[in-house]
CSV table of C-alpha atoms in Angstrom, one decimal:
chain,number,residue,atom,x,y,z
A,807,MET,CA,0.0,-0.1,0.0
A,808,THR,CA,1.2,3.7,-0.9
A,809,LEU,CA,0.6,6.5,1.3
A,810,ASP,CA,-0.7,9.4,-0.8
A,811,LEU,CA,1.6,12.3,-0.2
A,812,THR,CA,0.7,14.7,-2.9
A,813,ALA,CA,-1.8,16.7,-0.8
A,814,ALA,CA,0.8,17.9,1.7
A,815,SER,CA,0.6,21.8,1.7
A,816,SER,CA,4.4,22.2,1.9
A,817,THR,CA,5.5,19.6,-0.7
A,818,ALA,CA,8.3,21.2,-2.7
A,819,ASP,CA,8.2,21.9,-6.3
A,820,PRO,CA,10.1,18.9,-7.9
A,821,SER,CA,12.0,21.2,-10.0
A,822,THR,CA,13.7,23.3,-7.2
A,823,THR,CA,16.9,22.6,-5.3
A,824,LEU,CA,16.6,22.7,-1.4
A,825,THR,CA,19.1,23.6,1.1
A,826,ALA,CA,18.7,22.6,4.7
A,827,ASP,CA,20.4,21.8,7.9
A,828,VAL,CA,19.3,18.4,7.9
A,829,VAL,CA,17.7,16.1,5.5
A,830,VAL,CA,15.6,13.2,6.8
A,831,VAL,CA,15.0,10.3,4.5
A,832,GLY,CA,11.9,8.3,5.3
A,833,GLY,CA,8.6,9.6,6.6
A,834,GLY,CA,7.6,6.8,9.1
A,835,ALA,CA,7.5,7.2,12.6
A,836,ALA,CA,11.2,7.4,13.2
A,837,GLY,CA,11.7,10.0,10.3
A,838,LEU,CA,8.9,12.2,11.4
A,839,ALA,CA,10.0,12.1,15.2
A,840,ALA,CA,13.4,13.1,14.1
A,841,ALA,CA,12.2,15.9,11.8
A,842,ILE,CA,9.8,17.0,14.5
A,843,ALA,CA,12.7,17.2,17.2
A,844,LEU,CA,14.8,19.3,14.9
A,845,GLY,CA,12.0,21.6,13.8
A,846,ARG,CA,11.4,22.5,17.4
A,847,SER,CA,15.0,23.3,18.0
A,848,ARG,CA,14.7,25.7,14.9
A,849,ARG,CA,16.6,23.8,12.5
A,850,SER,CA,15.8,23.8,8.8
A,851,VAL,CA,14.6,20.3,7.9
A,852,VAL,CA,13.8,18.7,4.7
A,853,LEU,CA,12.0,15.3,4.9
A,854,VAL,CA,11.8,13.2,1.9
A,855,ASP,CA,9.3,10.2,1.7
A,856,ALA,CA,8.3,7.8,-0.8
A,857,GLY,CA,5.1,7.0,0.6
A,858,GLU,CA,5.5,3.2,1.3
A,859,PRO,CA,5.0,2.6,5.0
A,860,ARG,CA,6.0,-1.0,6.1
A,861,ASN,CA,2.9,-1.4,8.3
A,862,ALA,CA,0.4,0.1,5.9
A,863,PRO,CA,-1.4,-3.3,5.5
A,864,ALA,CA,-2.0,-3.5,9.3
A,865,GLU,CA,-5.4,-2.3,10.6
A,866,GLY,CA,-4.0,-0.8,13.7
A,867,ALA,CA,-0.8,0.2,15.5
A,868,HIS,CA,-0.4,-1.2,19.2
A,869,ASN,CA,1.7,-0.4,22.0
A,870,VAL,CA,1.8,3.1,21.0
A,871,LEU,CA,1.0,4.9,24.2
A,872,GLY,CA,-2.2,7.1,24.1
A,873,GLN,CA,-2.9,6.0,20.5
A,874,GLU,CA,-3.7,2.3,21.0
A,875,GLY,CA,-5.0,0.6,17.8
A,876,ILE,CA,-4.7,3.8,15.7
A,877,SER,CA,-4.4,3.2,11.9
A,878,PRO,CA,-0.8,3.4,10.7
A,879,LEU,CA,-1.8,5.8,8.0
A,880,GLU,CA,-3.7,8.0,10.3
A,881,LEU,CA,-0.6,8.0,12.7
A,882,LEU,CA,1.6,9.1,9.9
A,883,ALA,CA,-0.8,11.8,8.6
A,884,ARG,CA,-1.0,13.4,12.3
A,885,GLY,CA,2.8,13.2,12.3
A,886,ARG,CA,3.1,15.0,9.1
A,887,ALA,CA,0.8,17.7,10.2
A,888,GLU,CA,2.9,18.1,13.4
A,889,ALA,CA,5.9,18.3,11.4
A,890,GLU,CA,4.7,21.0,9.1
A,891,ALA,CA,3.7,23.0,12.0
A,892,TYR,CA,7.2,23.4,13.0
A,893,GLY,CA,8.5,24.2,9.6
A,894,VAL,CA,9.6,21.0,8.2
A,895,ARG,CA,9.5,20.9,4.5
A,896,LEU,CA,7.8,17.6,3.0
A,897,VAL,CA,9.0,16.3,-0.1
A,898,SER,CA,7.3,13.4,-1.9
A,899,GLY,CA,9.8,11.3,-3.9
A,900,ARG,CA,12.4,8.7,-3.6
A,901,VAL,CA,15.9,9.4,-2.8
A,902,THR,CA,17.7,7.8,-5.7
A,903,GLY,CA,21.4,8.9,-5.0
A,904,ALA,CA,23.5,10.2,-2.1
A,905,SER,CA,27.0,11.8,-1.9
A,906,GLY,CA,29.1,14.3,-0.3
A,907,VAL,CA,30.7,14.6,3.3
A,908,VAL,CA,29.9,16.3,6.6
A,909,ASP,CA,28.4,19.7,6.0
A,910,SER,CA,28.0,19.2,2.4
A,911,PHE,CA,25.7,16.4,1.5
A,912,THR,CA,23.6,16.2,-1.8
A,913,LEU,CA,20.7,13.8,-2.1
A,914,GLU,CA,19.0,13.2,-5.5
A,915,ILE,CA,15.3,12.8,-5.5
A,916,ASP,CA,13.0,11.3,-8.1
A,917,GLY,CA,10.1,13.4,-7.8
A,918,ALA,CA,6.3,12.5,-7.3
A,919,PRO,CA,4.0,13.0,-8.7
A,920,VAL,CA,5.8,14.3,-11.6
A,921,ALA,CA,7.9,11.2,-11.8
A,922,SER,CA,10.1,12.3,-14.6
A,923,THR,CA,11.7,15.2,-12.6
A,924,THR,CA,14.5,15.1,-10.3
A,925,GLN,CA,15.5,17.7,-7.5
A,926,GLN,CA,18.3,17.9,-5.2
A,927,VAL,CA,18.6,18.5,-1.5
A,928,THR,CA,21.8,19.7,0.0
A,929,ALA,CA,22.2,19.4,3.7
A,930,ARG,CA,24.9,19.6,6.5
A,931,ARG,CA,23.5,16.3,8.1
A,932,VAL,CA,21.7,13.3,7.2
A,933,ILE,CA,19.3,11.1,9.0
A,934,LEU,CA,18.4,7.7,7.3
A,935,ALA,CA,15.1,6.5,8.6
A,936,THR,CA,14.6,4.3,5.4
A,937,GLY,CA,13.2,1.3,7.2
A,938,LEU,CA,13.4,-2.2,6.2
A,939,VAL,CA,11.7,-4.8,3.8
A,940,ASP,CA,10.3,-8.1,5.1
A,941,GLU,CA,11.3,-10.8,3.0
A,942,LEU,CA,8.5,-13.2,3.7
A,943,PRO,CA,8.6,-17.1,3.2
A,944,ASP,CA,7.9,-18.3,-0.1
A,945,VAL,CA,4.7,-19.9,0.6
A,946,PRO,CA,1.4,-19.3,-1.3
A,947,GLY,CA,-1.1,-17.3,0.8
A,948,VAL,CA,1.6,-15.8,2.9
A,949,ALA,CA,1.8,-12.6,1.4
A,950,GLN,CA,-1.9,-12.3,0.7
A,951,ALA,CA,-2.6,-12.2,4.5
A,952,TRP,CA,0.3,-10.5,5.6
A,953,GLY,CA,-0.3,-7.8,8.2
A,954,HIS,CA,-3.8,-9.2,8.9
A,955,THR,CA,-4.0,-12.9,10.0
A,956,VAL,CA,-0.4,-13.6,8.9
A,957,LEU,CA,1.8,-12.0,11.5
A,958,HIS,CA,5.3,-11.9,12.9
A,959,CYS,CA,5.4,-10.0,16.2
A,960,PRO,CA,3.2,-11.0,19.2
A,961,TYR,CA,3.6,-7.6,20.7
A,962,CYS,CA,2.4,-5.8,17.8
A,963,HIS,CA,-0.7,-8.1,16.8
A,964,GLY,CA,-0.7,-11.0,19.2
A,965,TRP,CA,-3.6,-9.8,21.4
A,966,GLU,CA,-5.7,-9.6,18.5
A,967,VAL,CA,-5.2,-13.4,17.8
A,968,ARG,CA,-5.6,-14.3,21.5
A,969,ASP,CA,-7.4,-17.8,22.3
A,970,GLN,CA,-7.4,-18.6,18.3
A,971,ARG,CA,-6.0,-21.4,16.6
A,972,ILE,CA,-2.4,-20.2,15.9
A,973,ALA,CA,0.0,-21.9,13.4
A,974,VAL,CA,3.8,-21.1,13.7
A,975,LEU,CA,5.7,-21.6,10.3
A,976,ALA,CA,9.1,-22.4,10.9
A,977,THR,CA,11.9,-21.2,8.6
A,978,SER,CA,14.7,-20.9,11.1
A,979,GLU,CA,16.0,-21.8,14.5
A,980,ASN,CA,14.0,-18.7,15.9
A,981,ALA,CA,10.8,-20.6,15.5
A,982,LEU,CA,10.8,-22.2,18.9
A,983,HIS,CA,11.1,-18.7,20.5
A,984,GLN,CA,8.0,-17.6,18.6
A,985,VAL,CA,6.1,-20.8,19.6
A,986,MET,CA,7.2,-19.9,23.3
A,987,LEU,CA,5.5,-16.2,23.0
A,988,PHE,CA,2.5,-17.3,21.1
A,989,ARG,CA,1.7,-20.0,23.5
A,990,GLN,CA,1.3,-17.3,26.1
A,991,LEU,CA,-1.8,-16.1,24.1
A,992,SER,CA,-3.4,-19.2,23.1
A,993,ASP,CA,-3.6,-22.9,24.2
A,994,ASP,CA,-4.0,-24.1,20.6
A,995,VAL,CA,-0.6,-23.6,18.9
A,996,THR,CA,0.9,-25.8,16.2
A,997,LEU,CA,4.3,-25.9,15.0
A,998,PHE,CA,4.8,-26.6,11.2
A,999,LEU,CA,8.5,-27.5,10.7
A,1000,HIS,CA,8.5,-26.5,7.1
A,1001,ASP,CA,12.2,-25.5,6.4
A,1002,ALA,CA,13.5,-25.7,9.8
A,1003,LEU,CA,15.9,-28.2,11.2
A,1004,GLU,CA,14.5,-31.2,13.3
A,1005,PRO,CA,14.1,-30.1,16.9
A,1006,THR,CA,16.8,-31.5,19.3
A,1007,GLU,CA,15.7,-33.8,22.1
A,1008,GLU,CA,15.6,-30.9,24.3
A,1009,GLN,CA,13.5,-28.8,22.2
A,1010,TRP,CA,11.1,-31.8,21.8
A,1011,GLU,CA,10.7,-32.0,25.5
A,1012,GLN,CA,10.2,-28.2,25.6
A,1013,LEU,CA,7.4,-28.4,23.0
A,1014,ALA,CA,5.7,-31.3,24.7
A,1015,ALA,CA,5.9,-29.2,28.1
A,1016,LEU,CA,4.0,-26.4,26.2
A,1017,GLY,CA,1.5,-28.7,24.6
A,1018,VAL,CA,2.4,-27.6,21.2
A,1019,ARG,CA,1.6,-29.9,18.4
A,1020,VAL,CA,4.2,-30.4,15.7
A,1021,VAL,CA,3.7,-31.2,12.0
A,1022,THR,CA,6.6,-32.4,10.1
A,1023,PRO,CA,5.5,-32.4,6.4
A,1024,ARG,CA,6.6,-29.3,4.4
A,1025,VAL,CA,3.8,-26.7,4.0
A,1026,GLU,CA,2.5,-26.2,0.4
A,1027,ARG,CA,0.2,-23.3,0.8
A,1028,LEU,CA,-2.1,-21.3,3.1
A,1029,VAL,CA,-5.6,-21.5,2.4
A,1030,VAL,CA,-6.8,-17.8,2.5
A,1031,ASP,CA,-10.3,-16.1,2.3
A,1032,GLY,CA,-9.5,-12.4,1.3
A,1033,THR,CA,-7.1,-11.9,4.2
A,1034,GLN,CA,-8.3,-14.4,6.6
A,1035,VAL,CA,-6.2,-17.6,6.8
A,1036,ARG,CA,-8.3,-20.6,7.1
A,1037,ALA,CA,-6.1,-23.5,6.9
A,1038,VAL,CA,-2.5,-24.8,6.5
A,1039,GLU,CA,-2.0,-27.5,3.8
A,1040,VAL,CA,1.1,-29.5,3.9
A,1041,GLU,CA,2.6,-32.2,1.4
A,1042,GLY,CA,0.3,-35.1,1.0
A,1043,GLY,CA,-2.8,-32.9,0.8
A,1044,ARG,CA,-3.5,-32.9,4.7
A,1045,SER,CA,-5.2,-29.6,5.9
A,1046,PHE,CA,-5.0,-28.2,9.3
A,1047,PRO,CA,-7.6,-25.5,10.1
A,1048,VAL,CA,-6.1,-22.3,11.8
A,1049,ASP,CA,-7.2,-18.8,12.5
A,1050,ALA,CA,-3.6,-17.2,12.2
A,1051,VAL,CA,-0.2,-17.8,11.2
A,1052,ALA,CA,3.0,-16.5,12.6
A,1053,VAL,CA,6.0,-16.3,10.3
A,1054,GLY,CA,9.6,-15.3,10.8
A,1055,PRO,CA,10.5,-12.8,7.9
A,1056,ARG,CA,14.0,-12.0,7.0
A,1057,PHE,CA,14.5,-8.2,7.9
A,1058,VAL,CA,16.3,-6.4,5.1
A,1059,ALA,CA,17.1,-2.8,6.0
A,1060,ARG,CA,17.2,-0.3,3.1
A,1061,THR,CA,21.0,0.4,3.2
A,1062,GLU,CA,21.4,1.6,-0.5
A,1063,LEU,CA,21.8,5.3,0.5
A,1064,TYR,CA,24.1,4.5,3.5
A,1065,GLU,CA,26.4,2.4,1.3
A,1066,ALA,CA,26.5,5.3,-1.5
A,1067,LEU,CA,27.7,7.6,1.4
A,1068,GLY,CA,30.6,5.1,2.4
A,1069,GLY,CA,28.9,3.0,4.9
A,1070,GLU,CA,28.7,-0.8,5.2
A,1071,LYS,CA,25.7,-2.8,6.1
A,1072,THR,CA,25.9,-5.6,8.8
A,1073,LEU,CA,24.5,-9.0,8.8
A,1074,SER,CA,22.6,-10.1,11.8
A,1075,PRO,CA,20.8,-13.6,12.8
A,1076,PHE,CA,17.5,-11.7,11.6
A,1077,GLY,CA,18.8,-9.9,8.5
A,1078,GLU,CA,20.7,-6.8,7.5
A,1079,GLN,CA,21.0,-3.5,9.2
A,1080,ILE,CA,22.9,-0.3,9.8
A,1081,VAL,CA,25.0,-0.4,12.9
A,1082,ALA,CA,25.0,2.8,14.9
A,1083,ASP,CA,25.7,3.9,18.5
A,1084,PRO,CA,22.7,4.4,21.1
A,1085,ARG,CA,21.8,7.9,19.7
A,1086,GLY,CA,21.9,7.0,16.0
A,1087,ALA,CA,25.4,8.0,14.9
A,1088,THR,CA,26.9,5.9,12.4
A,1089,ALA,CA,30.5,5.1,11.1
A,1090,VAL,CA,30.0,7.8,8.4
A,1091,PRO,CA,30.6,11.2,9.8
A,1092,GLY,CA,27.5,13.4,9.5
A,1093,VAL,CA,25.1,10.4,9.0
A,1094,TRP,CA,22.7,9.2,11.7
A,1095,VAL,CA,20.1,6.3,11.4
A,1096,ALA,CA,16.7,5.9,13.2
A,1097,GLY,CA,14.0,3.2,13.3
A,1098,ASN,CA,14.1,-0.1,11.7
A,1099,SER,CA,17.0,0.4,9.3
A,1100,GLY,CA,19.2,0.5,12.6
A,1101,ASP,CA,17.2,-1.6,14.8
A,1102,LEU,CA,15.4,-4.4,13.0
A,1103,MET,CA,13.1,-5.2,15.9
A,1104,ALA,CA,11.8,-1.7,16.7
A,1105,MET,CA,8.2,-1.4,17.1
A,1106,VAL,CA,6.3,1.8,16.3
A,1107,ALA,CA,7.0,3.4,19.6
A,1108,ALA,CA,10.6,2.3,19.9
A,1109,ALA,CA,11.2,3.6,16.2
A,1110,ALA,CA,9.7,7.1,17.2
A,1111,ALA,CA,12.0,7.1,20.4
A,1112,SER,CA,15.0,6.5,18.2
A,1113,GLY,CA,13.9,9.4,15.8
A,1114,VAL,CA,13.8,11.9,18.7
A,1115,MET,CA,17.1,10.6,20.1
A,1116,ALA,CA,18.7,11.0,16.5
A,1117,GLY,CA,17.2,14.5,16.1
A,1118,ALA,CA,18.3,15.7,19.3
A,1119,ALA,CA,21.8,14.2,18.7
A,1120,VAL,CA,22.1,15.8,15.3
A,1121,ASN,CA,20.8,19.2,16.8
A,1122,GLY,CA,23.8,19.0,19.4
A,1123,ASP,CA,26.3,18.1,16.8
A,1124,LEU,CA,25.2,21.2,14.8
A,1125,ALA,CA,25.3,23.4,17.8
A,1126,VAL,CA,28.9,22.4,18.7
A,1127,ALA,CA,29.7,23.1,14.9
A,1128,ASP,CA,28.0,26.3,15.0
A,1129,LEU,CA,29.8,27.4,18.0
A,1130,ALA,CA,33.3,26.5,16.8
A,1131,ARG,CA,32.6,28.5,13.7
A,1132,ALA,CA,31.4,31.4,15.6
A,1133,VAL,CA,34.5,31.5,17.7
A,1134,ALA,CA,36.8,30.9,14.6
A,1135,GLU,CA,35.2,33.9,13.0
A,1136,ARG,CA,35.4,36.0,16.3
A,1137,ARG,CA,39.2,35.4,16.3
A,1138,ALA,CA,39.9,36.1,12.6
A,1139,PRO,CA,41.6,39.6,12.6
A,1140,PHE,CA,39.5,41.1,9.6
A,1141,SER,CA,36.3,39.1,9.9
A,1142,ALA,CA,32.8,40.5,9.5
A,1143,ALA,CA,32.0,39.6,13.2
A,1144,MET,CA,35.2,41.5,14.6
A,1145,GLU,CA,34.6,44.5,12.2
A,1146,SER,CA,31.0,44.7,13.7
A,1147,GLU,CA,32.2,44.5,17.2
A,1148,VAL,CA,35.0,47.1,16.9
A,1149,ALA,CA,32.4,49.5,14.9
A,1150,LEU,CA,30.0,49.1,17.8
A,1151,ALA,CA,32.6,49.8,20.5
A,1152,VAL,CA,33.8,52.9,18.6
A,1153,ALA,CA,30.9,54.5,17.0
A,1154,GLY,CA,27.8,52.9,18.7
A,1155,ASP,CA,24.6,53.9,16.9
A,1156,ARG,CA,26.5,56.4,14.7
A,1157,ARG,CA,28.0,53.4,12.6
A,1158,HIS,CA,24.6,53.5,11.0
A,1159,GLY,CA,24.6,57.2,10.1
A,1160,LEU,CA,22.2,58.1,12.9
């Protein structure tokens, strides 16, 4: 699902070149939170968003304090309005190139809705809130019901399937962890081994202790009615009625821009990500990361928190740089700042001809 960004009042003319203190790439919870934090510190900010939020298929966002169950698109719409209120410039489009160094970054944008145009944004700092892509198991029916009755996170959507018949589709060694968490939500949990390794003797004992059924034949497909899973079919034709299926996607952060700026993506047991310090600073000077591109497991609230943290860190970094520049200008023997200071001391208001 694509978020319609064309109605934003401050969306820039795609033929222009914009200059800002900070450019934020990505308009999800992390990117918007970072932009708002910077806007509230009176920094000039350009936020570029392609309008493809990861959680768009979901009916509601959960564990968002004070906004429980809010539509993901409604949450973003509110965030965009808040960002604009603090002077953030919203640009609809996809960043296709990035170059430069600290204090002089340039991003190339394929504009939307005029797809044939390109604009540039130049900025002193960059925050990448580009999110990730869920690489789903290649099983018919999974993608169709993804975000509805095919889910991953028990904290994001587990409550909504409590006490239902839950299947766990095993594609890695992490499946047993999922089984344990979803078993907390329902007494009726079935593990389909599918592509996973045969459980160890200890794991078989754990599954038995939890009362979890185990189906060993490979899964052929999910039987789906609209977005509602009805059953899991395995090799041999046997069908198991279920109400929800938990899967373990591979999480692939969007790292193309980071790599274009000289960074390197990092492999983890769950996928690929950008490594950063607790405040989002990466190994590339002047480049920060926020949200799922730096934390594969971050839920909406955690992504927003990381955005605020990155925004504050960038503002602090810019403040230090601004102070150093001001001191250097004051020390320069014939600087404009020194000339103004001397004129004020000698002539007072008469320097203006008064």
